[in-house]
Amino acid sequence: MCFERCARCIGCKLLILALLSIAANILLYFPNGETRFASEHHLSKYVECLHGILGGGLLVLIPAAVFIGLHNDDCCGCFGHKNCGKSCAMLSSVLAACVGILGSGYCIIISALGLSQGPYCFTHVERNWIYPFTESSGGYLLEYNEWSKCQEPQNIVQWNVTLFSILLVLGGIEFILCSIQIVNGILGGVCRLCCSSDEILLLAVILIALECNVFYRCCQSESCNKTYRSFISIVLAMLGVAFSGYSCIIFTLGLIQGPFCNSSSGWDYIFKDTVGGYLRDYSAWSQCAEPANAVEWTIILLSILMTLSGLQLIICFLKVAAELKRTLCGTYSVFIQAGIL
């Protein structure tokens, strides 16, 4: 059916993208093909995050393998239902797609941060290994004449910009493909569990909008309605995972960077270079002249928000796991053979 063909197509593309991500991340370790910078630890900290190898690579290879194998995966024709085996396989692919979204999302975030901060290089001005473009917040990408600041490794700016940009694009495409498979997997599983007809797609959209309680009439089974609603809750819970995860990341970054306040040097993020170390250095908090108590205010509220979003993430994840277990393990009678009853 078209759902499996679509999943297989997505899986093949993810396989290629994952291998390219791994290759791009490996190249970041060897500027100009030289190995000494990696052995001397003279590389950007974002290169060592393995975002292309682990995030855009291995964590995307897992769903790619699952999607490619869907056309042969019939769950042994589970429970005697004609289409139930394929439905189980399609619905299980949603979990694999979520893994791919996490991996590709990690790749996107690290690649963007790597581009924003710029390379770690030896400059002819400071005569030391530093991040010369940290203060530009990515503005150096348009100022080509500034790239000559980096004396060693040679062409390190071009090397980093090219490879981080490639990883950013690859991660974005992987994220989109995995998102498409989530929709494809849910539609493929639900349609086969119920009526296995194309008309159910239109009915599903209408019934979701109207919150109708007589959906089972289409499927000749009340338990089908329960199963359908369970899958809708899975989709909503996964959206909760995505949004709460995003919030948790943003609040964590805000806590690490510290408040924007007025100090002796003017309005700036004065703790951004401490990488969160200011949280334990209470004496440094007095550097913020205004707003009054800005550090305490920021730390308390961001900590609360980070904790709340973390709890939301855990609750939504548990909801997804519970609904999938209840549905795929046959709690609803739509999966039970009539002969057993």
XYZ file of C-alpha atoms in Angstrom:
341
model
C 0.000 0.000 0.000
C 1.078 3.644 -0.464
C 1.846 4.117 3.236
C 4.611 1.480 3.195
C 5.993 2.743 -0.111
C 6.128 6.265 1.309
C 7.883 5.017 4.470
C 10.407 3.031 2.427
C 11.140 6.101 0.287
C 11.678 8.208 3.423
C 13.896 5.499 4.919
C 16.158 5.371 1.850
C 16.580 9.138 1.891
C 17.293 9.147 5.646
C 19.933 6.458 5.140
C 21.796 8.610 2.619
C 21.454 11.750 4.742
C 22.700 9.958 7.884
C 25.818 8.680 6.101
C 26.515 12.175 4.754
C 26.129 13.624 8.261
C 28.621 11.136 9.676
C 31.105 11.944 6.903
C 30.730 15.716 7.410
C 31.248 15.425 11.167
C 34.366 13.300 10.673
C 35.802 15.898 8.279
C 35.359 18.580 10.956
C 37.953 16.716 13.034
C 40.596 17.040 10.317
C 40.891 20.626 8.998
C 42.685 20.561 5.643
C 43.187 16.832 6.132
C 45.549 17.327 9.102
C 45.216 15.193 12.227
C 47.424 17.142 14.653
C 44.762 19.671 15.599
C 42.451 16.918 16.831
C 45.220 15.250 18.837
C 46.210 18.621 20.353
C 42.550 19.455 21.142
C 42.661 22.608 19.033
C 39.140 22.211 17.682
C 35.865 23.971 18.400
C 33.953 22.536 21.351
C 30.957 22.032 19.059
C 32.966 19.739 16.794
C 33.392 17.350 19.718
C 29.641 17.200 20.390
C 29.318 14.428 17.747
C 26.146 16.033 16.437
C 26.702 14.641 12.954
C 27.908 11.191 14.019
C 25.505 10.593 16.894
C 22.602 12.981 16.256
C 22.238 13.237 12.490
C 23.958 9.874 11.963
C 23.308 6.936 14.292
C 20.020 8.216 15.726
C 18.717 8.683 12.183
C 20.012 5.328 10.926
C 17.689 3.610 13.416
C 14.428 4.978 11.939
C 15.861 4.640 8.425
C 16.298 0.884 8.941
C 12.811 0.594 10.451
C 11.156 2.487 7.589
C 12.950 0.499 4.885
C 11.859 -2.775 6.477
C 8.197 -1.816 6.823
C 7.122 -3.337 3.490
C 8.023 -6.808 4.815
C 6.899 -6.268 8.423
C 3.499 -7.847 9.021
C 3.757 -8.653 12.752
C 2.990 -12.262 11.762
C -0.556 -11.183 10.838
C -1.189 -10.411 14.475
C -4.458 -11.386 16.110
C -5.907 -12.762 12.886
C -6.959 -9.334 11.630
C -6.283 -8.909 7.926
C -4.613 -5.524 8.227
C -3.676 -5.515 11.905
C -0.096 -6.712 11.284
C 0.668 -3.859 8.915
C -1.063 -1.427 11.265
C 1.136 -2.483 14.183
C 4.229 -2.035 12.021
C 3.168 1.399 10.800
C 2.314 2.608 14.294
C 5.591 1.311 15.724
C 7.414 3.354 13.073
C 6.098 6.484 14.811
C 8.384 5.771 17.776
C 11.341 5.315 15.432
C 10.473 8.620 13.760
C 10.514 10.335 17.174
C 14.055 9.037 17.715
C 15.003 10.486 14.338
C 13.479 13.847 15.266
C 15.510 13.964 18.486
C 18.725 13.101 16.623
C 18.194 15.533 13.765
C 17.043 18.268 16.175
C 20.268 17.823 18.163
C 22.252 18.079 14.924
C 20.443 21.289 13.943
C 20.985 22.986 17.326
C 24.698 22.162 17.598
C 25.367 23.110 13.964
C 23.645 26.472 14.468
C 25.640 27.127 17.653
C 28.870 26.127 15.906
C 28.167 28.550 13.061
C 27.242 31.341 15.459
C 30.354 31.045 17.625
C 32.834 30.473 14.817
C 36.001 28.349 14.776
C 38.621 27.870 17.471
C 41.884 29.050 15.955
C 45.288 30.648 16.505
C 45.163 34.380 15.774
C 48.033 36.654 14.763
C 46.705 39.455 17.012
C 46.387 37.741 20.404
C 49.003 35.109 19.499
C 46.865 32.528 21.241
C 44.141 29.910 20.577
C 40.765 31.613 20.991
C 37.278 31.993 19.507
C 37.853 35.318 17.676
C 34.272 35.650 16.385
C 32.346 34.959 19.608
C 31.233 38.568 20.024
C 29.939 38.855 16.452
C 27.017 36.425 17.093
C 27.398 35.033 13.589
C 28.000 38.405 11.928
C 31.453 37.258 10.790
C 29.729 35.030 8.220
C 29.119 38.130 6.084
C 32.454 39.830 6.816
C 34.860 37.836 4.679
C 37.741 40.229 5.330
C 37.638 39.230 9.015
C 38.301 35.587 8.238
C 42.020 36.292 7.920
C 42.183 36.662 11.724
C 42.584 32.909 11.963
C 46.170 32.051 11.165
C 46.060 28.365 12.026
C 44.625 25.935 10.932
C 44.683 27.326 7.402
C 41.273 28.112 5.919
C 39.637 26.966 9.163
C 36.819 29.521 8.844
C 35.831 28.297 5.377
C 36.190 24.696 6.563
C 33.924 25.176 9.574
C 31.343 27.338 7.816
C 30.997 24.867 4.937
C 30.730 21.706 7.033
C 28.524 23.164 9.784
C 26.215 24.571 7.107
C 26.024 21.176 5.416
C 25.196 19.525 8.743
C 22.566 22.187 9.466
C 20.856 21.550 6.124
C 21.113 17.755 6.455
C 19.659 17.883 9.977
C 16.810 20.083 8.780
C 15.907 17.704 5.955
C 16.082 14.712 8.331
C 13.800 16.522 10.786
C 11.224 17.216 8.066
C 11.304 13.636 6.740
C 10.858 12.135 10.224
C 7.954 14.515 10.883
C 6.320 13.393 7.637
C 6.725 9.758 8.668
C 4.999 10.416 12.001
C 1.926 11.602 10.106
C 2.271 8.811 7.544
C 2.652 6.147 10.244
C -0.357 7.313 12.248
C -2.574 7.611 9.163
C -1.412 4.234 7.854
C -2.034 2.516 11.173
C -5.368 4.144 11.959
C -6.847 3.706 8.491
C -6.010 0.011 8.439
C -7.211 -0.589 11.970
C -10.574 0.867 11.117
C -12.013 0.712 7.647
C -8.953 0.226 5.452
C -10.542 2.530 2.885
C -9.430 5.851 1.482
C -12.703 7.524 2.460
C -11.818 7.223 6.156
C -9.226 9.994 5.751
C -11.925 12.529 5.021
C -14.144 11.121 7.768
C -11.290 11.284 10.259
C -10.702 14.986 9.626
C -14.405 15.785 9.965
C -14.855 13.707 13.109
C -11.836 15.220 14.810
C -13.245 18.682 14.191
C -16.721 17.791 15.393
C -15.629 15.525 18.288
C -18.298 13.071 17.188
C -18.953 10.060 19.425
C -20.459 7.866 16.708
C -17.253 7.263 14.766
C -17.591 3.553 15.454
C -20.478 3.374 12.966
C -17.963 3.774 10.156
C -15.905 0.893 11.469
C -18.717 -1.316 12.763
C -16.970 -1.450 16.140
C -17.123 0.783 19.189
C -13.642 -0.316 20.226
C -12.313 1.103 16.969
C -13.434 4.522 18.136
C -11.476 4.062 21.377
C -8.388 3.022 19.462
C -8.668 5.997 17.153
C -8.968 8.431 20.038
C -5.965 6.813 21.686
C -3.856 7.535 18.627
C -5.014 11.141 18.581
C -3.825 11.487 22.180
C -0.462 10.045 21.117
C -0.081 12.741 18.471
C -0.957 15.499 20.942
C 1.418 14.056 23.549
C 4.244 14.002 21.006
C 3.581 17.657 20.246
C 3.822 18.254 24.001
C 7.194 16.453 24.028
C 8.473 18.646 21.191
C 7.312 21.968 22.668
C 8.314 21.212 26.258
C 11.696 19.956 25.052
C 12.221 23.187 23.124
C 11.258 25.238 26.192
C 13.615 23.243 28.400
C 16.525 23.868 26.011
C 15.842 27.610 25.753
C 15.530 28.059 29.526
C 18.754 26.075 30.077
C 20.641 28.235 27.583
C 19.252 31.361 29.270
C 20.427 30.103 32.661
C 23.904 29.361 31.318
C 24.254 32.741 29.592
C 23.019 34.760 32.544
C 21.008 38.002 32.657
C 21.320 41.041 30.407
C 22.213 43.849 32.780
C 24.034 47.135 33.198
C 27.566 46.851 34.581
C 30.668 49.062 34.574
C 31.183 48.197 30.892
C 27.581 48.952 29.898
C 24.587 46.787 29.076
C 25.726 43.278 28.163
C 25.592 39.566 29.035
C 28.527 39.827 31.426
C 28.465 36.148 32.485
C 28.240 34.570 29.017
C 31.907 33.519 28.996
C 31.629 31.702 32.340
C 29.502 28.905 30.788
C 27.265 28.867 33.861
C 30.134 29.189 36.343
C 28.667 32.418 37.700
C 25.908 30.369 39.338
C 28.371 29.326 42.065
C 30.323 32.599 42.181
C 27.963 34.662 44.324
C 30.447 37.515 44.712
C 30.297 38.150 40.948
C 26.557 38.811 41.039
C 27.146 42.334 42.324
C 28.612 43.260 38.929
C 25.035 43.750 37.696
C 24.126 47.269 38.808
C 20.667 47.314 37.272
C 18.078 46.001 37.204
C 18.448 45.468 40.923
C 18.800 41.777 41.873
C 18.704 40.851 38.159
C 20.863 37.766 38.693
C 18.744 36.319 41.498
C 15.529 37.132 39.623
C 16.742 35.476 36.408
C 18.135 32.381 38.122
C 15.009 31.716 40.195
C 12.496 32.170 37.368
C 14.507 30.333 34.701
C 15.128 27.458 37.133
C 11.396 27.222 37.844
C 10.547 27.329 34.127
C 13.220 24.752 33.311
C 11.876 22.426 36.021
C 8.277 22.840 34.852
C 9.140 22.187 31.211
C 11.196 19.167 32.263
C 8.221 17.755 34.161
C 5.983 18.450 31.163
C 8.435 16.597 28.934
C 8.452 13.560 31.234
C 4.658 13.499 31.582
C 4.075 13.784 27.824
C 6.658 11.081 27.144
C 5.033 8.753 29.676
C 1.654 9.444 28.048
C 3.010 8.450 24.636
C 4.529 5.258 26.048
C 1.372 4.329 27.975
C -0.964 4.863 25.008
C 1.287 2.955 22.614
C 1.598 0.059 25.037
C -2.149 -0.059 25.633
C -2.928 0.097 21.924
C -0.226 -2.120 20.445
C -0.503 -4.770 23.154
C -4.169 -5.320 22.355
C -5.945 -3.757 25.306
C -8.733 -2.680 23.001
C -10.927 -5.438 21.677
C -10.402 -4.336 18.089
C -7.256 -6.443 18.184
C -8.912 -9.583 19.581
C -10.099 -12.409 17.399
C -13.788 -13.125 17.454
C -13.006 -16.836 17.832
C -11.264 -16.232 21.142
C -14.311 -14.525 22.522
